[in-house]
Tab-separated table of C-alpha atoms in Angstrom:
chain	number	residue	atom	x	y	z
U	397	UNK	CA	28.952	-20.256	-12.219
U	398	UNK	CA	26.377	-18.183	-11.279
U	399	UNK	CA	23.779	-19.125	-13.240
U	400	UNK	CA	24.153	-23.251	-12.127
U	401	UNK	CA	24.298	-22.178	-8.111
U	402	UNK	CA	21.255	-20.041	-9.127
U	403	UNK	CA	19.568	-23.051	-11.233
U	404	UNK	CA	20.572	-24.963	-7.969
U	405	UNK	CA	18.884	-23.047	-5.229
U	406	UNK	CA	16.040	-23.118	-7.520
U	407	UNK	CA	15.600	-26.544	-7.857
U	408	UNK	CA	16.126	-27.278	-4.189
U	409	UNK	CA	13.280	-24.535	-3.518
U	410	UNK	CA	11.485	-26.909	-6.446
U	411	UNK	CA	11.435	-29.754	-4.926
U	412	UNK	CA	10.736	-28.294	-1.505
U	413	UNK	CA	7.761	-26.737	-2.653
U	414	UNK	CA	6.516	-30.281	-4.479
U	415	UNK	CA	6.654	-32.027	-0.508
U	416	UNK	CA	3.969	-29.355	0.372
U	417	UNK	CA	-0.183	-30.074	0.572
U	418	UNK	CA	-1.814	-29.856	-2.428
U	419	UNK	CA	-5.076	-27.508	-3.046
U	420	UNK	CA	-6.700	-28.676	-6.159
U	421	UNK	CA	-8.815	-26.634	-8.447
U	422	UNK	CA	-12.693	-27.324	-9.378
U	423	UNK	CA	-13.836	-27.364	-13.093
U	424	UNK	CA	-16.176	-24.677	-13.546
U	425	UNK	CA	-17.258	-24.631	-17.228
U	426	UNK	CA	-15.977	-24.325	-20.408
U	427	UNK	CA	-15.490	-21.046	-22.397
U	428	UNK	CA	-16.517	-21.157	-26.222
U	429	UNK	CA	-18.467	-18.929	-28.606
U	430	UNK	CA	-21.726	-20.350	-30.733
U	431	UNK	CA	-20.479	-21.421	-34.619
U	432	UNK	CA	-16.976	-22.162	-32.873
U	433	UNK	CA	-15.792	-23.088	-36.568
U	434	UNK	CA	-16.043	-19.491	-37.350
U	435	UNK	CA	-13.872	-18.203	-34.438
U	436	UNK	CA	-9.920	-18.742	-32.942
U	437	UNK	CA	-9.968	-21.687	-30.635
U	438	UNK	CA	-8.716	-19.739	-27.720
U	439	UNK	CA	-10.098	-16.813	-26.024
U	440	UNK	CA	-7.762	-13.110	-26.461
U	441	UNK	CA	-9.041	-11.614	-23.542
U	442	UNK	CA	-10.689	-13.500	-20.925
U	443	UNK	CA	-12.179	-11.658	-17.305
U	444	UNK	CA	-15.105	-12.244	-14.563
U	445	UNK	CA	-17.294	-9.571	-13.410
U	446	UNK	CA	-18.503	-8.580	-9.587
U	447	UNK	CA	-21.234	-11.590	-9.721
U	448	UNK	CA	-18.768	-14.216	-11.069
U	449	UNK	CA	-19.997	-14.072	-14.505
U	450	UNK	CA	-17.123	-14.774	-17.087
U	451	UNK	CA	-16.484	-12.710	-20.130
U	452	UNK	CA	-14.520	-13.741	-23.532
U	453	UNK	CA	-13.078	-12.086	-26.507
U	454	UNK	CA	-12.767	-14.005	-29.374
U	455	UNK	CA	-11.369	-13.373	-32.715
U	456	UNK	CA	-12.862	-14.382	-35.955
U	457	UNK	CA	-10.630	-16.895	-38.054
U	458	UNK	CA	-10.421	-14.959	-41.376
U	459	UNK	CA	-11.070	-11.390	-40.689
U	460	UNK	CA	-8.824	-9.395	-37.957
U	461	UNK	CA	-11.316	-6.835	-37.327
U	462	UNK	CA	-14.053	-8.972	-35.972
U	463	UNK	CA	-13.994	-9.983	-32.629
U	464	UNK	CA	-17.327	-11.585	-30.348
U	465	UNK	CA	-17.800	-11.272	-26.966
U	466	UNK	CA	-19.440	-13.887	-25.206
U	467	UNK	CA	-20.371	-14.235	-21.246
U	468	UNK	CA	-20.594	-17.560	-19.396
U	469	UNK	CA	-22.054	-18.957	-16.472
U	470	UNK	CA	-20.524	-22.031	-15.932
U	471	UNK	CA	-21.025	-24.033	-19.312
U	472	UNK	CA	-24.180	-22.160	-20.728
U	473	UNK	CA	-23.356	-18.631	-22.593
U	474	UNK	CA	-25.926	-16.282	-21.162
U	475	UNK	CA	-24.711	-13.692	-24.014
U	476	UNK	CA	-23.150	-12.771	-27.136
U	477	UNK	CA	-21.855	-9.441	-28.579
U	478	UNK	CA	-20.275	-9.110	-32.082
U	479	UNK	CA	-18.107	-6.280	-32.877
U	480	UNK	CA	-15.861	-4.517	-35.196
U	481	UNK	CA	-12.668	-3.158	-33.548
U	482	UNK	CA	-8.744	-2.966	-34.160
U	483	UNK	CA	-8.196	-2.955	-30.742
U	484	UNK	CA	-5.996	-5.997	-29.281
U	485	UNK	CA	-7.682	-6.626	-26.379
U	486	UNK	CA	-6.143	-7.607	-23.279
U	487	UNK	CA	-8.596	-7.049	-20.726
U	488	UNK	CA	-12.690	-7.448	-20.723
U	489	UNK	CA	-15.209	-6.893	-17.981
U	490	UNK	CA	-18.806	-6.242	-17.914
U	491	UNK	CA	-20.708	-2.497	-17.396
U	492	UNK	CA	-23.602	-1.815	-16.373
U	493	UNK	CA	-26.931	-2.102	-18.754
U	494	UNK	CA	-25.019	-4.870	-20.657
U	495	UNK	CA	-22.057	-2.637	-21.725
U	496	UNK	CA	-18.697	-4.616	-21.807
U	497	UNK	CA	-15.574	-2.840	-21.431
U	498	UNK	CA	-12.438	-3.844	-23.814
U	499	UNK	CA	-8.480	-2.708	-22.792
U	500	UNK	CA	-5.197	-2.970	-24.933
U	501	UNK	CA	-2.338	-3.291	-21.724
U	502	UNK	CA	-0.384	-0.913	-24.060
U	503	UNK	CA	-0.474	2.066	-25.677
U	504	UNK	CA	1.958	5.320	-26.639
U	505	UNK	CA	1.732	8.561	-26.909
U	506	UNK	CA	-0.770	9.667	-29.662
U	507	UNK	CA	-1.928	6.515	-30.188
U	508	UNK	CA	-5.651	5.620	-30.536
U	509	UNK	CA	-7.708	5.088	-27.318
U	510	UNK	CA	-6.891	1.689	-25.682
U	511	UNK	CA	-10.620	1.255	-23.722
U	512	UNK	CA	-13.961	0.696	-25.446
U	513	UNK	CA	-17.271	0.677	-24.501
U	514	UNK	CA	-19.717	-1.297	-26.401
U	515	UNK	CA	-23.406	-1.887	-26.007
U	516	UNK	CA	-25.406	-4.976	-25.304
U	517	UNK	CA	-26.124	-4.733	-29.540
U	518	UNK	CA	-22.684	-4.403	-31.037
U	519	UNK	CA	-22.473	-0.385	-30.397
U	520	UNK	CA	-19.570	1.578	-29.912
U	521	UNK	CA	-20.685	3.878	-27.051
U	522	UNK	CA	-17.356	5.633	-26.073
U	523	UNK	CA	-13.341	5.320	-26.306
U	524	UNK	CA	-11.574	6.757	-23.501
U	525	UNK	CA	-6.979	6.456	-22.423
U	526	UNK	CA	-6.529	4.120	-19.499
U	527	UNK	CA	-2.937	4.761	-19.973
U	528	UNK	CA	0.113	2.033	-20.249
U	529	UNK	CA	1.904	-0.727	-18.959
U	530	UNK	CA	-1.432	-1.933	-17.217
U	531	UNK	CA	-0.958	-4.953	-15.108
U	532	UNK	CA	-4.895	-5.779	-14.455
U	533	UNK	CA	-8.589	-4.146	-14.935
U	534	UNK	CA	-11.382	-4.843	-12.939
U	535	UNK	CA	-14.970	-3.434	-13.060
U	536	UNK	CA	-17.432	-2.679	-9.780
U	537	UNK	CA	-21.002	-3.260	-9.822
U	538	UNK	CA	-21.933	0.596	-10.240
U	539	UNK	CA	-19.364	0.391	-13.181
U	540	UNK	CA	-16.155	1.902	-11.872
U	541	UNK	CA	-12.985	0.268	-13.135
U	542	UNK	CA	-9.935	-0.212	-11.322
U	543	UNK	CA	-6.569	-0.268	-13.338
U	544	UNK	CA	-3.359	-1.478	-11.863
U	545	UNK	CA	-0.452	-1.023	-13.593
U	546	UNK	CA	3.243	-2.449	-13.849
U	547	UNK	CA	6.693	-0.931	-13.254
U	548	UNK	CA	6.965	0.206	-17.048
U	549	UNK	CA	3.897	2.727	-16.358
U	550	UNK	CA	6.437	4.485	-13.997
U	551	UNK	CA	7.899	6.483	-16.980
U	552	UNK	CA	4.815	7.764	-18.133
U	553	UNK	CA	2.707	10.931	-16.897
U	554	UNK	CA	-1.158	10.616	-15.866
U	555	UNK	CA	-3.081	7.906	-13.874
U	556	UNK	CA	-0.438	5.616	-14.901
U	557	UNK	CA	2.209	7.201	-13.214
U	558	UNK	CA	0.197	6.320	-9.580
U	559	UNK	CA	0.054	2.153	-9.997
U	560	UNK	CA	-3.509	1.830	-9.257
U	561	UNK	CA	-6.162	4.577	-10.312
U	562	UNK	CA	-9.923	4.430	-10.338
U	563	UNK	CA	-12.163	5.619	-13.285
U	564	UNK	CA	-15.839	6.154	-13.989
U	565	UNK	CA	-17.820	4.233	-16.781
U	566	UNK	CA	-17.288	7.034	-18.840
U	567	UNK	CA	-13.708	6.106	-18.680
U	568	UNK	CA	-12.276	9.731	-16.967
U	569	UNK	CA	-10.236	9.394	-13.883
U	570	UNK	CA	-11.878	9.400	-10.430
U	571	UNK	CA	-9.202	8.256	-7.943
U	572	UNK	CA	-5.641	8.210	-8.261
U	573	UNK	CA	-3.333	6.750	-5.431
U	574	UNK	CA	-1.289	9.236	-3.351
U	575	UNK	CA	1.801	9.892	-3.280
U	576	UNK	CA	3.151	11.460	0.010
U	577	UNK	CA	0.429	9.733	2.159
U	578	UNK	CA	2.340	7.672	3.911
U	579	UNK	CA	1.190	4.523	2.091
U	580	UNK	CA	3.650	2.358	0.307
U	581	UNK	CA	4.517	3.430	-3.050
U	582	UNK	CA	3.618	1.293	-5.873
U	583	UNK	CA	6.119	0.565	-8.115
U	584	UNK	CA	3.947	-2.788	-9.670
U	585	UNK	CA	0.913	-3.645	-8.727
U	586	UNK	CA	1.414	-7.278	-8.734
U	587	UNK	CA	-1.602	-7.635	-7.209
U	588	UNK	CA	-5.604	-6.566	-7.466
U	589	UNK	CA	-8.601	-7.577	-5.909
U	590	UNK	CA	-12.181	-5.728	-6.064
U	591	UNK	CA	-15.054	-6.940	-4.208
U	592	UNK	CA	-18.154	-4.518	-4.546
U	593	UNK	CA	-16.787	-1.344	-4.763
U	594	UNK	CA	-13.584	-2.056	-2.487
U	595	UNK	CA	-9.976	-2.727	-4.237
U	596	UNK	CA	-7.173	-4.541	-2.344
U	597	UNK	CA	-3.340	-4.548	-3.507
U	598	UNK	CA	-0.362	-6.136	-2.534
U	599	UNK	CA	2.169	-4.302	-4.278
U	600	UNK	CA	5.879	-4.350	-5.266
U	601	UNK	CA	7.878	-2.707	-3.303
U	602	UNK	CA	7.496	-3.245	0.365
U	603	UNK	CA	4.414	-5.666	-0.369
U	604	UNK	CA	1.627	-5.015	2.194
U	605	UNK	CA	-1.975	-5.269	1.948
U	606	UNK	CA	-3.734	-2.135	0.942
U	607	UNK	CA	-7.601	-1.413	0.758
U	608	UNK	CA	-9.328	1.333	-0.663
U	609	UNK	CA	-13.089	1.886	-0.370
U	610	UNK	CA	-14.517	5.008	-1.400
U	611	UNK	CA	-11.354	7.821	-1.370
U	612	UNK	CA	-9.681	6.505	1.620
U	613	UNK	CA	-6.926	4.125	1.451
U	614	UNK	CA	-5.808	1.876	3.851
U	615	UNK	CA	-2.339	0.195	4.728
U	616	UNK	CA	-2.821	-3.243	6.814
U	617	UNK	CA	0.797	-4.054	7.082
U	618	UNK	CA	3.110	-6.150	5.386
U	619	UNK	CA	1.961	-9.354	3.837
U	620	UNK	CA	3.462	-12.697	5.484
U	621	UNK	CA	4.696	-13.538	1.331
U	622	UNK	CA	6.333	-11.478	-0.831
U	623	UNK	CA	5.816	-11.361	-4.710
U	624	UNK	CA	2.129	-12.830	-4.894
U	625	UNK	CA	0.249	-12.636	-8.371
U	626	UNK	CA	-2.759	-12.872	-6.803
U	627	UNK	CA	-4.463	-12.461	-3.505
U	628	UNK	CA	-7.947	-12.980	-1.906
U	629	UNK	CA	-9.342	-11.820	0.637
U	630	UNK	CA	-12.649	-11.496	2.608
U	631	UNK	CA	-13.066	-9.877	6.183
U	632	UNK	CA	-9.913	-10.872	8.572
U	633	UNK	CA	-8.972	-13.826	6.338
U	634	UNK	CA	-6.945	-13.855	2.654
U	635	UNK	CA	-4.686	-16.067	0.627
U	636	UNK	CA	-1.795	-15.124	-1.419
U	637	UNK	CA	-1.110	-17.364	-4.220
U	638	UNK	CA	2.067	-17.960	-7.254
U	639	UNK	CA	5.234	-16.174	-6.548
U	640	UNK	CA	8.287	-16.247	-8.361
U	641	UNK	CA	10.824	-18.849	-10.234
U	642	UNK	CA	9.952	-22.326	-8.587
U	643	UNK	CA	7.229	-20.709	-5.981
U	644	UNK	CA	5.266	-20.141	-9.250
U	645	UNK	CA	1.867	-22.261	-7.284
U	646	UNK	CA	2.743	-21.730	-4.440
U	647	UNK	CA	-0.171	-20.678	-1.633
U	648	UNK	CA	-0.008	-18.675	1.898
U	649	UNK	CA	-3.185	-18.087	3.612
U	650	UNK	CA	-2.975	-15.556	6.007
U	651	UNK	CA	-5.546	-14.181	8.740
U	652	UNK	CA	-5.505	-9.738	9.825
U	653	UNK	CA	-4.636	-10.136	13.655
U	654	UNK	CA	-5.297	-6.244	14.931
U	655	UNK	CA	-2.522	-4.165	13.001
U	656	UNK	CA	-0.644	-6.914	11.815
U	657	UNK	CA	-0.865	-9.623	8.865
U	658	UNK	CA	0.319	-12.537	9.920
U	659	UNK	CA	0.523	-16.373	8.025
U	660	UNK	CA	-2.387	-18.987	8.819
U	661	UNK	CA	-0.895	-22.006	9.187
U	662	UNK	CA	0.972	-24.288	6.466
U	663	UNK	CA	1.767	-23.388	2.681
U	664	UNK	CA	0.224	-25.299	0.107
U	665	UNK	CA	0.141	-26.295	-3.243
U	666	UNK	CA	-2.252	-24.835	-6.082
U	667	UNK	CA	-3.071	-28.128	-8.743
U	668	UNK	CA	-5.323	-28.557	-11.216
U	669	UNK	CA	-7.981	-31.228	-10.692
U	670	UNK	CA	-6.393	-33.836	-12.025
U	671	UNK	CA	-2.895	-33.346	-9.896
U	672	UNK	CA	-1.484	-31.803	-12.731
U	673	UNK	CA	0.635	-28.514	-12.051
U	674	UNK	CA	-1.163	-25.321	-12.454
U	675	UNK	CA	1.183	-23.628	-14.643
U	676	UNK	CA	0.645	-20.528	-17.083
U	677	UNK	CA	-2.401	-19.808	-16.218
U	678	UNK	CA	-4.624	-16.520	-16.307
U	679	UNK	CA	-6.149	-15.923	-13.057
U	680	UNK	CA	-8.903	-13.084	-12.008
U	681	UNK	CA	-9.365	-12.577	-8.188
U	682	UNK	CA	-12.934	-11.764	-6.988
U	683	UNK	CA	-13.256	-11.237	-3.199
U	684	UNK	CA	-12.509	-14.819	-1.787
U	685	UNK	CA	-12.717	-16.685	-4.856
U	686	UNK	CA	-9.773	-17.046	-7.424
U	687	UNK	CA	-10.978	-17.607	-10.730
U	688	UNK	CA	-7.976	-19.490	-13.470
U	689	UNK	CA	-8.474	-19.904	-16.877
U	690	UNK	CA	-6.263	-22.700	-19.081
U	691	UNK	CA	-7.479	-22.468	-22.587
U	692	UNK	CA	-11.105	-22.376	-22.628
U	693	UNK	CA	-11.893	-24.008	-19.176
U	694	UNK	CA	-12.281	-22.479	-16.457
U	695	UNK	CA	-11.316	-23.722	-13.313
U	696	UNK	CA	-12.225	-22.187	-9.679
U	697	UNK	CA	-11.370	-22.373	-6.036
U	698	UNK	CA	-11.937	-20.366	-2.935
U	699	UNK	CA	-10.961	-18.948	0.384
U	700	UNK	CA	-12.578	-21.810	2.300
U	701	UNK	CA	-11.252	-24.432	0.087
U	702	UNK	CA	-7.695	-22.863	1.237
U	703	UNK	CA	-8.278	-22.680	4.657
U	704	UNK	CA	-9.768	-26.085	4.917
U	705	UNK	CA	-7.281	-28.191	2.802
U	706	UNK	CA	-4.881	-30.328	5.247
């Protein structure tokens, strides 16, 4: 019985959300890697650095070891990296001086490293612990990476143990987030943004809209939606897009009036191009722009296509 009056409310919250505006996504590109008869047809790991470039991991057909990187702009690869790792990749971005940075979401106690650095050539340049349960990793344009982490990292003991923690390129720790600060706690980071060197969350519990630039964090209030996946943002304005159950595309844009967040007109509808729902899709959020991947193409929207849709 309570199962069908929950499968109840969620279909009338369905079919509510279907009567909103729709936002559709642009078609980007197309990810692939060169000899595509030699490699899986989808992408393990896909991720977009701090200049939009996308990033790939793709594993070889016959041989588990062997994995090529590839980076895209648009539908031309601008590179191509082939490795030799065991790692099950969950997470790429780009390093400085053509380094790319690979990240298993999780690892144990005594287990190998779960972050590698490789060169430009196909080098192995340095291993380092990120720690578990990590929910996203992004990389600045001097080459820190931000890690945010999920509710399962709670458990554990190190950066993890914080929900969102900073490291160098060399892969050691270089900003945790406080506890006893009077910030909300994060229990999941459900969401992460960087732009340049800043990082936004909008983080389970109490959901509001944290920044952090440099060592000093800052709490802008409660968000106007709870449970987000993703969020963008740039100066007063942001958008907080997919929640949960049958809110799952569901978009709030929101403007930062003085202390408080507060929602910028109507709700809308995230689609792909063709009016098709967007649906199981892996998103990366880069300042105002939301990046989604579905297979190998990548789609794209942004801030202003938010705001400006009906």
């Amino acid at each position: 019985m309570v199962d069908s009056e929950h499968d109840r409310r969620s279909l009338q919250r369905r079919l509510e959300v279907l009567r909103l505006p729709v936002v559709p996504l642009t078609l980007h590109g197309e990810l692939r890697p060169r000899h595509p008869q030699d490699w899986k047809y989808q992408p393990e790991a896909v991720g977009v650095g701090p200049d939009g470039t996308a990033f790939a991991v793709w594993p070889h057909r016959d041989d588990a070891h062997r994995k090529r990187v590839t980076s895209h702009a648009g539908t031309s690869i601008t590179a191509t990296i082939d490795i030799t790792t065991d790692l099950t990749t969950s997470f790429v971005q780009p390093l400085p001086d053509g380094h790319v940075l690979l990240v298993a979401a999780r690892t144990r106690p005594g287990a190998p490293p779960n972050a590698q650095v490789w060169t430009g050539d196909g080098r192995l340049a340095r291993t380092g612990h990120l720690g578990d349960a990590i929910e996203e990793v992004l990389t600045t344009p001097s080459g820190s990476v931000w890690v945010g982490y999920f509710d399962e990292a709670l458990g554990g003991s190190g950066p993890q143990g914080h929900g969102l923690a900073r490291f160098t390129q060399d892969l050691t720790p270089d900003w945790l987030y406080p506890f006893d600060a009077g910030l909300p706690v994060i229990c999941d980071c459900y969401t992460l943004n960087v732009v340049s060197e800043r990082a936004y969350c909008c983080a389970y519990t109490d959901f509001h809209l944290v920044s952090v630039e440099g060592n000093q964090a800052t709490d802008w209030g409660a968000a106007p939606y709870r449970s987000a996946h993703s969020l963008l943002v740039q100066d007063e304005a942001g958008a907080l897009i997919s929640g949960p159950g049958p809110e799952y595309d569901l978009v709030t844009p929101f403007r930062r009036s003085g202390d408080d967040l507060e929602a910028a007109g109507q709700q809308r509808r995230l689609v792909l191009p063709d009016g098709l729902e967007a649906r199981r899709l892996r998103s990366t959020c880069r300042g105002p722009d939301l990046h989604v991947f579905r297979n190998r193409l990548w789609y794209r929207t942004t801030l202003d296509d938010l705001f400006a849709s009906p």
